[in-house]
CSV table of C-alpha atoms and ligand atoms in Angstrom, one decimal:
chain,number,residue,atom,x,y,z
A,1,MET,CA,87.2,131.4,86.3
A,2,THR,CA,87.0,127.9,87.4
A,3,SER,CA,88.4,124.6,89.1
A,4,THR,CA,87.8,121.7,87.0
A,5,VAL,CA,88.7,118.2,88.3
A,6,VAL,CA,89.1,115.4,85.4
A,7,VAL,CA,88.8,111.4,86.2
A,8,GLY,CA,88.8,108.5,84.7
A,9,GLY,CA,85.3,106.7,84.8
A,10,PHE,CA,86.3,103.2,83.8
A,11,PHE,CA,89.7,101.3,84.6
A,12,GLY,CA,92.2,104.0,83.7
A,13,ASP,CA,93.4,104.5,80.0
A,14,GLU,CA,90.2,106.4,79.1
A,15,GLY,CA,92.4,108.9,77.4
A,16,LYS,CA,92.6,111.5,80.1
A,17,GLY,CA,96.1,112.6,79.1
A,18,LYS,CA,94.8,114.0,75.8
A,19,ILE,CA,91.9,115.6,77.2
A,20,ILE,CA,93.9,117.4,80.1
A,21,SER,CA,96.4,118.6,77.5
A,22,TYR,CA,93.8,119.9,75.2
A,23,LEU,CA,91.9,121.7,78.2
A,24,ALA,CA,95.5,123.0,79.5
A,25,ILE,CA,95.9,124.8,76.3
A,26,LYS,CA,92.5,125.7,75.7
A,27,ASP,CA,91.3,127.0,79.3
A,28,ASN,CA,95.0,128.2,79.9
A,29,PRO,CA,94.9,127.3,83.9
A,30,LYS,CA,97.3,129.1,86.0
A,31,ILE,CA,98.2,125.7,87.7
A,32,ILE,CA,97.7,122.1,86.3
A,33,VAL,CA,97.8,119.9,89.4
A,34,ARG,CA,98.1,116.1,89.4
A,35,GLY,CA,96.5,114.2,92.1
A,36,GLY,CA,96.4,110.1,92.1
A,37,ALA,CA,98.4,107.2,93.1
A,38,GLY,CA,101.8,107.6,91.4
A,39,PRO,CA,103.9,106.5,88.5
A,40,ASN,CA,101.9,103.2,87.6
A,41,ALA,CA,100.0,105.9,85.5
A,42,GLY,CA,100.7,106.4,81.9
A,43,HIS,CA,99.3,109.0,79.8
A,44,THR,CA,99.9,109.3,76.0
A,45,ILE,CA,100.0,112.9,74.4
A,46,HIS,CA,100.4,113.6,70.7
A,47,ASP,CA,101.4,117.0,69.7
A,48,GLY,CA,102.0,117.2,66.1
A,49,ASP,CA,104.5,114.8,65.0
A,50,LYS,CA,105.6,114.4,68.8
A,51,VAL,CA,104.4,111.3,71.2
A,52,TYR,CA,105.1,112.1,74.7
A,53,LYS,CA,104.7,109.3,77.3
A,54,VAL,CA,104.3,110.7,80.9
A,55,ARG,CA,104.2,108.7,84.2
A,56,MET,CA,104.7,111.7,86.8
A,57,LEU,CA,104.7,114.8,85.0
A,58,PRO,CA,101.1,116.3,84.7
A,59,SER,CA,99.7,115.6,81.3
A,60,GLY,CA,99.2,119.5,81.1
A,61,PHE,CA,103.0,120.2,80.9
A,62,LEU,CA,102.5,121.5,77.0
A,63,ASN,CA,101.1,124.7,78.4
A,64,LYS,CA,104.4,126.5,79.2
A,65,ASN,CA,102.7,129.6,80.9
A,66,ALA,CA,101.0,127.1,83.4
A,67,LYS,CA,102.7,125.8,86.4
A,68,VAL,CA,102.6,122.1,86.9
A,69,MET,CA,102.6,120.4,90.3
A,70,ILE,CA,102.0,117.2,92.1
A,71,GLY,CA,100.0,117.2,95.3
A,72,PRO,CA,101.3,115.7,98.5
A,73,GLY,CA,98.8,112.6,98.3
A,74,VAL,CA,100.7,111.3,95.1
A,75,VAL,CA,104.1,109.2,95.8
A,76,VAL,CA,106.9,110.6,93.4
A,77,ASN,CA,109.8,108.4,91.9
A,78,PRO,CA,112.4,111.2,91.4
A,79,ASP,CA,114.4,109.5,88.7
A,80,VAL,CA,111.3,109.4,86.4
A,81,LEU,CA,110.0,112.9,87.5
A,82,LEU,CA,113.4,114.6,86.9
A,83,LYS,CA,114.1,112.7,83.6
A,84,GLU,CA,110.5,113.7,82.3
A,85,ILE,CA,111.1,117.5,83.5
A,86,GLN,CA,114.4,117.6,81.2
A,87,ASP,CA,113.1,115.5,78.6
A,88,PHE,CA,110.0,117.4,78.1
A,89,ASP,CA,111.4,120.8,78.8
A,90,ALA,CA,109.6,121.8,81.7
A,91,SER,CA,111.8,122.7,84.3
A,92,GLY,CA,111.4,126.1,86.3
A,93,ARG,CA,107.6,125.4,86.1
A,94,SER,CA,107.3,121.9,87.8
A,95,PHE,CA,106.7,121.5,91.4
A,96,VAL,CA,105.9,118.8,94.1
A,97,ASP,CA,104.5,119.4,97.5
A,98,LYS,CA,107.0,118.6,100.5
A,99,TYR,CA,104.9,115.7,101.4
A,100,CYS,CA,104.6,113.9,98.3
A,101,GLY,CA,106.0,110.3,99.3
A,102,ILE,CA,109.3,108.9,97.7
A,103,ILE,CA,109.5,105.5,95.9
A,104,GLU,CA,112.8,104.0,96.4
A,105,GLU,CA,114.2,100.9,95.1
A,106,LYS,CA,113.0,98.7,97.7
A,107,HIS,CA,109.7,99.7,96.5
A,108,LEU,CA,110.5,98.6,93.0
A,109,ILE,CA,111.8,95.1,93.9
A,110,SER,CA,108.9,94.3,96.0
A,111,ASP,CA,106.4,95.5,93.4
A,112,SER,CA,108.0,93.4,90.8
A,113,LYS,CA,107.4,89.9,92.3
A,114,GLY,CA,105.1,87.9,94.5
A,115,GLU,CA,101.3,88.4,95.0
A,116,LEU,CA,101.0,92.1,93.8
A,117,LYS,CA,102.8,91.4,90.6
A,118,GLU,CA,101.1,87.7,89.9
A,119,LYS,CA,97.5,88.3,91.4
A,120,ILE,CA,96.7,91.8,91.1
A,121,GLY,CA,98.8,92.3,87.9
A,122,SER,CA,100.4,95.4,89.4
A,123,THR,CA,102.5,97.8,86.9
A,124,GLY,CA,105.6,97.1,89.1
A,125,SER,CA,106.3,100.9,89.5
A,126,GLY,CA,106.9,100.6,93.1
A,127,THR,CA,103.6,102.7,93.7
A,128,GLY,CA,101.7,100.0,96.0
A,129,PRO,CA,104.6,99.3,98.4
A,130,ALA,CA,105.4,103.2,98.7
A,131,ASN,CA,101.9,103.8,99.7
A,132,ALA,CA,101.8,101.0,102.1
A,133,ASP,CA,105.1,102.4,103.8
A,134,ARG,CA,103.2,105.8,103.9
A,135,ALA,CA,100.5,104.1,105.9
A,136,MET,CA,103.1,102.6,108.0
A,137,ARG,CA,104.5,106.1,108.7
A,138,VAL,CA,107.9,105.1,107.5
A,139,LEU,CA,108.0,106.5,103.8
A,140,LYS,CA,110.6,109.2,102.9
A,141,MET,CA,109.3,112.4,101.8
A,142,ALA,CA,110.0,115.0,99.2
A,143,LYS,CA,111.6,117.3,101.6
A,144,ASP,CA,114.2,114.7,102.4
A,145,VAL,CA,115.5,114.5,99.0
A,146,ASP,CA,118.2,116.9,97.7
A,147,SER,CA,117.5,116.2,94.1
A,148,LEU,CA,113.9,117.5,94.6
A,149,SER,CA,114.9,120.7,96.8
A,150,SER,CA,114.4,123.1,94.1
A,151,LEU,CA,111.1,122.0,93.2
A,152,ILE,CA,109.2,122.1,96.5
A,153,VAL,CA,106.3,124.3,96.9
A,154,ASP,CA,103.3,124.2,99.1
A,155,VAL,CA,101.0,123.0,96.5
A,156,PRO,CA,97.6,123.2,98.8
A,157,LEU,CA,98.3,126.6,99.4
A,158,GLU,CA,99.2,127.4,95.8
A,159,VAL,CA,96.0,125.7,94.3
A,160,ASN,CA,93.7,127.7,96.8
A,161,SER,CA,95.4,130.9,96.5
A,162,ALA,CA,94.9,130.8,92.7
A,163,ILE,CA,91.4,129.7,93.2
A,164,ALA,CA,91.1,132.6,95.7
A,165,SER,CA,92.3,135.1,93.0
A,166,ASN,CA,89.8,133.7,90.5
A,167,GLU,CA,92.3,131.9,88.4
A,168,ASN,CA,91.4,128.6,86.4
A,169,VAL,CA,92.9,125.6,88.1
A,170,LEU,CA,93.0,122.2,86.2
A,171,VAL,CA,93.2,119.2,88.3
A,172,GLU,CA,94.3,115.8,86.9
A,173,GLY,CA,93.3,112.5,88.2
A,174,THR,CA,95.0,109.1,87.2
A,175,GLN,CA,94.0,105.6,86.9
A,176,GLY,CA,90.3,105.2,86.6
A,177,THR,CA,87.1,104.9,89.3
A,178,PHE,CA,86.9,101.0,89.3
A,179,LEU,CA,90.7,101.1,90.0
A,180,SER,CA,89.9,102.9,93.3
A,181,LEU,CA,91.1,101.2,96.6
A,182,TRP,CA,87.6,102.1,98.0
A,183,HIS,CA,84.9,101.7,95.1
A,184,GLY,CA,87.0,99.8,92.6
A,185,THR,CA,86.9,95.9,91.9
A,186,TYR,CA,88.8,94.9,95.3
A,187,PRO,CA,91.6,93.1,95.4
A,188,PHE,CA,92.2,94.2,91.7
A,189,VAL,CA,92.4,97.8,92.5
A,190,THR,CA,95.3,100.4,92.8
A,191,SER,CA,96.6,101.7,96.1
A,192,LYS,CA,94.6,104.8,96.7
A,193,ASP,CA,91.3,106.2,96.2
A,194,VAL,CA,91.1,107.6,92.8
A,195,THR,CA,87.6,109.0,92.4
A,196,ALA,CA,87.2,112.7,92.1
A,197,SER,CA,87.1,113.2,95.9
A,198,GLY,CA,90.2,111.4,96.6
A,199,ILE,CA,92.0,113.1,93.8
A,200,CYS,CA,90.9,116.5,95.5
A,201,ALA,CA,92.3,115.4,98.8
A,202,ASP,CA,95.5,114.5,97.2
A,203,ILE,CA,96.0,118.3,96.2
A,204,GLY,CA,94.3,119.8,99.3
A,205,LEU,CA,91.4,121.2,97.7
A,206,GLY,CA,88.1,121.1,99.6
A,207,PRO,CA,84.7,120.0,98.1
A,208,LYS,CA,83.0,123.2,98.1
A,209,ASN,CA,85.8,124.8,95.8
A,210,VAL,CA,85.4,122.3,92.8
A,211,ASP,CA,83.4,123.9,90.0
A,212,GLU,CA,83.4,121.2,87.7
A,213,VAL,CA,84.0,117.4,87.6
A,214,ILE,CA,84.8,116.0,83.9
A,215,VAL,CA,84.4,112.1,83.9
A,216,VAL,CA,86.2,110.7,81.1
A,217,PHE,CA,85.0,107.7,79.5
A,218,LYS,CA,86.3,105.8,76.2
A,219,SER,CA,83.9,104.8,73.7
A,220,TYR,CA,84.5,101.3,74.7
A,221,VAL,CA,85.9,99.9,77.9
A,222,THR,CA,89.6,98.4,78.3
A,223,ARG,CA,91.3,96.8,81.4
A,224,VAL,CA,95.2,96.2,81.7
A,225,GLY,CA,96.0,93.3,84.3
A,226,THR,CA,93.8,91.1,86.2
A,227,GLY,CA,90.3,91.5,87.8
A,228,PRO,CA,86.6,91.2,86.5
A,229,LEU,CA,85.6,92.7,83.2
A,230,ALA,CA,81.8,92.4,82.2
A,231,ASN,CA,81.2,91.5,78.9
A,232,GLU,CA,84.9,91.0,78.2
A,233,LEU,CA,85.8,90.3,74.1
A,234,SER,CA,88.2,87.8,73.1
A,235,LEU,CA,91.5,89.3,72.2
A,236,GLU,CA,90.9,88.5,68.5
A,237,ASP,CA,87.4,90.1,68.6
A,238,ALA,CA,89.1,93.3,70.1
A,239,LYS,CA,91.8,93.2,67.7
A,240,ARG,CA,88.9,93.0,64.9
A,241,LYS,CA,87.1,96.0,66.1
A,242,GLY,CA,90.5,97.8,66.3
A,243,TRP,CA,90.1,98.0,70.0
A,244,SER,CA,93.5,96.2,70.5
A,245,GLU,CA,95.6,98.4,72.9
A,246,PHE,CA,98.9,98.2,74.8
A,247,GLY,CA,99.7,99.6,78.2
A,248,THR,CA,101.7,103.1,78.2
A,249,VAL,CA,103.4,101.8,81.4
A,250,THR,CA,103.7,98.0,81.0
A,251,GLY,CA,103.2,97.3,77.4
A,252,ARG,CA,100.7,94.7,78.0
A,253,GLN,CA,97.8,94.2,75.8
A,254,ARG,CA,94.5,95.7,77.4
A,255,ARG,CA,91.5,93.6,77.6
A,256,ALA,CA,88.4,94.9,76.0
A,257,ALA,CA,84.7,95.2,76.3
A,258,ASP,CA,81.7,97.4,75.0
A,259,PHE,CA,80.8,100.8,76.5
A,260,ASP,CA,79.3,99.8,80.0
A,261,PHE,CA,76.4,101.8,81.2
A,262,ASP,CA,76.1,100.2,84.7
A,263,LEU,CA,79.6,101.2,85.5
A,264,ALA,CA,79.3,104.7,83.8
A,265,ARG,CA,76.1,105.3,85.8
A,266,ARG,CA,77.9,104.4,89.0
A,267,ALA,CA,81.0,106.6,88.0
A,268,ILE,CA,78.9,109.4,87.4
A,269,MET,CA,77.3,108.8,90.9
A,270,LEU,CA,80.6,108.3,92.8
A,271,ASN,CA,82.3,111.4,91.3
A,272,SER,CA,79.4,113.4,91.0
A,273,ALA,CA,80.2,114.4,87.7
A,274,THR,CA,78.8,117.7,86.0
A,275,GLN,CA,80.2,116.7,82.4
A,276,ILE,CA,81.3,114.0,80.8
A,277,SER,CA,84.1,113.4,78.0
A,278,ILE,CA,84.0,110.6,75.4
A,279,THR,CA,87.2,109.8,73.7
A,280,LYS,CA,88.0,107.6,70.8
A,281,LEU,CA,84.7,108.0,69.0
A,282,ASP,CA,86.7,108.0,65.6
A,283,VAL,CA,87.7,104.3,66.9
A,284,ILE,CA,84.0,103.3,67.0
A,285,PHE,CA,82.8,105.8,63.8
A,286,PRO,CA,85.8,106.0,61.8
A,287,ASP,CA,83.9,108.9,59.6
A,288,CYS,CA,84.4,111.3,63.0
A,289,ALA,CA,88.1,111.1,62.8
A,290,GLY,CA,89.7,114.5,63.0
A,291,LYS,CA,86.1,116.4,63.4
A,292,THR,CA,85.9,119.3,65.6
A,293,SER,CA,82.1,120.0,65.4
A,294,PHE,CA,78.9,118.0,66.5
A,295,GLU,CA,77.3,119.2,63.4
A,296,GLU,CA,79.9,117.3,61.1
A,297,ILE,CA,79.6,113.9,62.7
A,298,SER,CA,77.4,111.2,61.3
A,299,ASP,CA,73.8,110.4,62.5
A,300,GLU,CA,75.0,107.1,63.8
A,301,ALA,CA,77.6,108.9,66.0
A,302,LYS,CA,75.1,111.5,67.4
A,303,SER,CA,73.0,108.7,68.3
A,304,PHE,CA,75.9,107.1,70.3
A,305,ILE,CA,76.6,110.4,72.3
A,306,LYS,CA,72.8,111.4,73.0
A,307,ASN,CA,72.3,107.9,74.4
A,308,ILE,CA,75.0,108.4,76.6
A,309,GLU,CA,73.5,111.7,77.7
A,310,ASP,CA,69.8,110.4,78.2
A,311,GLU,CA,71.2,107.3,80.0
A,312,LEU,CA,73.7,109.0,82.5
A,313,ASN,CA,71.8,112.4,82.6
A,314,THR,CA,74.7,114.3,82.1
A,315,PRO,CA,75.9,116.5,79.2
A,316,VAL,CA,78.5,115.1,77.1
A,317,THR,CA,80.8,118.2,76.5
A,318,ILE,CA,84.3,117.2,75.1
A,319,ILE,CA,84.3,114.5,72.4
A,320,GLY,CA,87.6,113.2,71.5
A,321,THR,CA,87.8,112.4,67.6
A,322,GLY,CA,91.6,111.5,67.1
A,323,PRO,CA,95.0,111.2,68.9
A,324,ALA,CA,95.8,114.8,68.4
A,325,ILE,CA,95.5,117.1,71.0
A,326,ASN,CA,93.0,119.3,69.0
A,327,ASP,CA,91.0,116.1,67.6
A,328,VAL,CA,88.3,117.6,70.0
A,329,ILE,CA,84.5,118.4,69.5
A,330,ASP,CA,84.2,120.8,72.5
A,331,ARG,CA,80.6,121.6,73.2
A,332,ARG,CA,81.0,123.9,76.3
A,333,SER,CA,79.2,126.9,75.5
B,1,IMP,P1,99.4,99.1,90.7
B,1,IMP,O1,98.8,100.4,90.9
B,1,IMP,O2,100.6,99.3,89.9
B,1,IMP,O3,99.6,98.5,92.1
B,1,IMP,O4,98.5,98.0,90.0
B,1,IMP,C1,97.3,97.5,90.3
B,1,IMP,C2,96.1,97.4,89.1
B,1,IMP,O5,95.9,98.7,88.6
B,1,IMP,C3,96.8,96.7,88.0
B,1,IMP,O6,95.6,95.8,87.5
B,1,IMP,C4,97.1,97.7,87.2
B,1,IMP,O7,97.2,97.1,85.7
B,1,IMP,C5,96.0,98.5,87.2
B,1,IMP,N1,96.7,100.1,86.9
B,1,IMP,C6,97.6,100.7,87.9
B,1,IMP,N2,97.5,102.1,87.2
B,1,IMP,C7,96.7,102.2,86.2
B,1,IMP,C8,96.8,103.1,85.1
B,1,IMP,O8,97.0,104.3,85.0
B,1,IMP,N3,95.9,102.6,84.1
B,1,IMP,C9,95.6,101.5,84.0
B,1,IMP,N4,95.6,100.5,84.8
B,1,IMP,C10,96.4,100.8,85.9
B,2,MG,MG1,97.4,105.0,81.0
């Protein structure tokens, strides 16, 4: 039985949502718990012909036997959360901590104009201004919001009790390592630390109780919003390669570059990764689309993966080969 933390290794949008939903079903954790910033995150999950876009609900919600939780470090927009719980049939198994901060109208307003919007390219979700109010100790908490009262549990206690009783717990991060307020490309970053340590602090999980840290990299790098992106391709080149993507939350076109080993090496270090997940291998090697075993993929694709393992000195265990939840090569024994 293990606790597994999943975080993004680049600038968010690595495809964590799909990897988490795969693990949520495959490993059948008792609890799937989300850390990270807030509804600035957007995860897209394809299940059969259904496409889910979640901003607040943990991406593991498709496993109906698991409880999904949001840790006290995360700021919550009650309207967004309650709508997702209803739309995605997750009531009765979705919970928040009483100390989750609350995004209010004023945070949405201040996030949609001025410096944050223009210079940083913030998502306008109110996440940054709410976290600023939290630091000022004036932010409203989930325990003070009537519409959330039936959702409140002691998230750190639930998580640690499950681990103490040898249950699987899946911890999902949001954003990516280089959007971290501490370790990212400041000031073009989000309003929290989003490396594995920060995500664990958000949910009250101490470092000695973490078994596995999976850092998710996409086969190429994308970045939405402003800030440095080494070896950035022109939008036309990105389009030609099939790397044009649009943000889940903002709809903005993502900027793109080749897989970046310098960033990846640093992400492995900052997160103390024990495993790597590579997503969208099929975008780089179309012959890998939908493959579920490593033996089936082309030699070129195999060397791409082996090169990553050699350069980063960490095993690539989970490989995404398409948008569906089970388009995965799982090399964990
Ligand atoms: P904020 O977190 O909304 O203030 O946005 C700060 C920066 O982080 C902007 O460049 C956003 O585009 C980026 N960002 C925030 N959340 C995500 C995410 O989940 N994926 C990708 N980029 C994000
Ligand atoms: Mg996203």
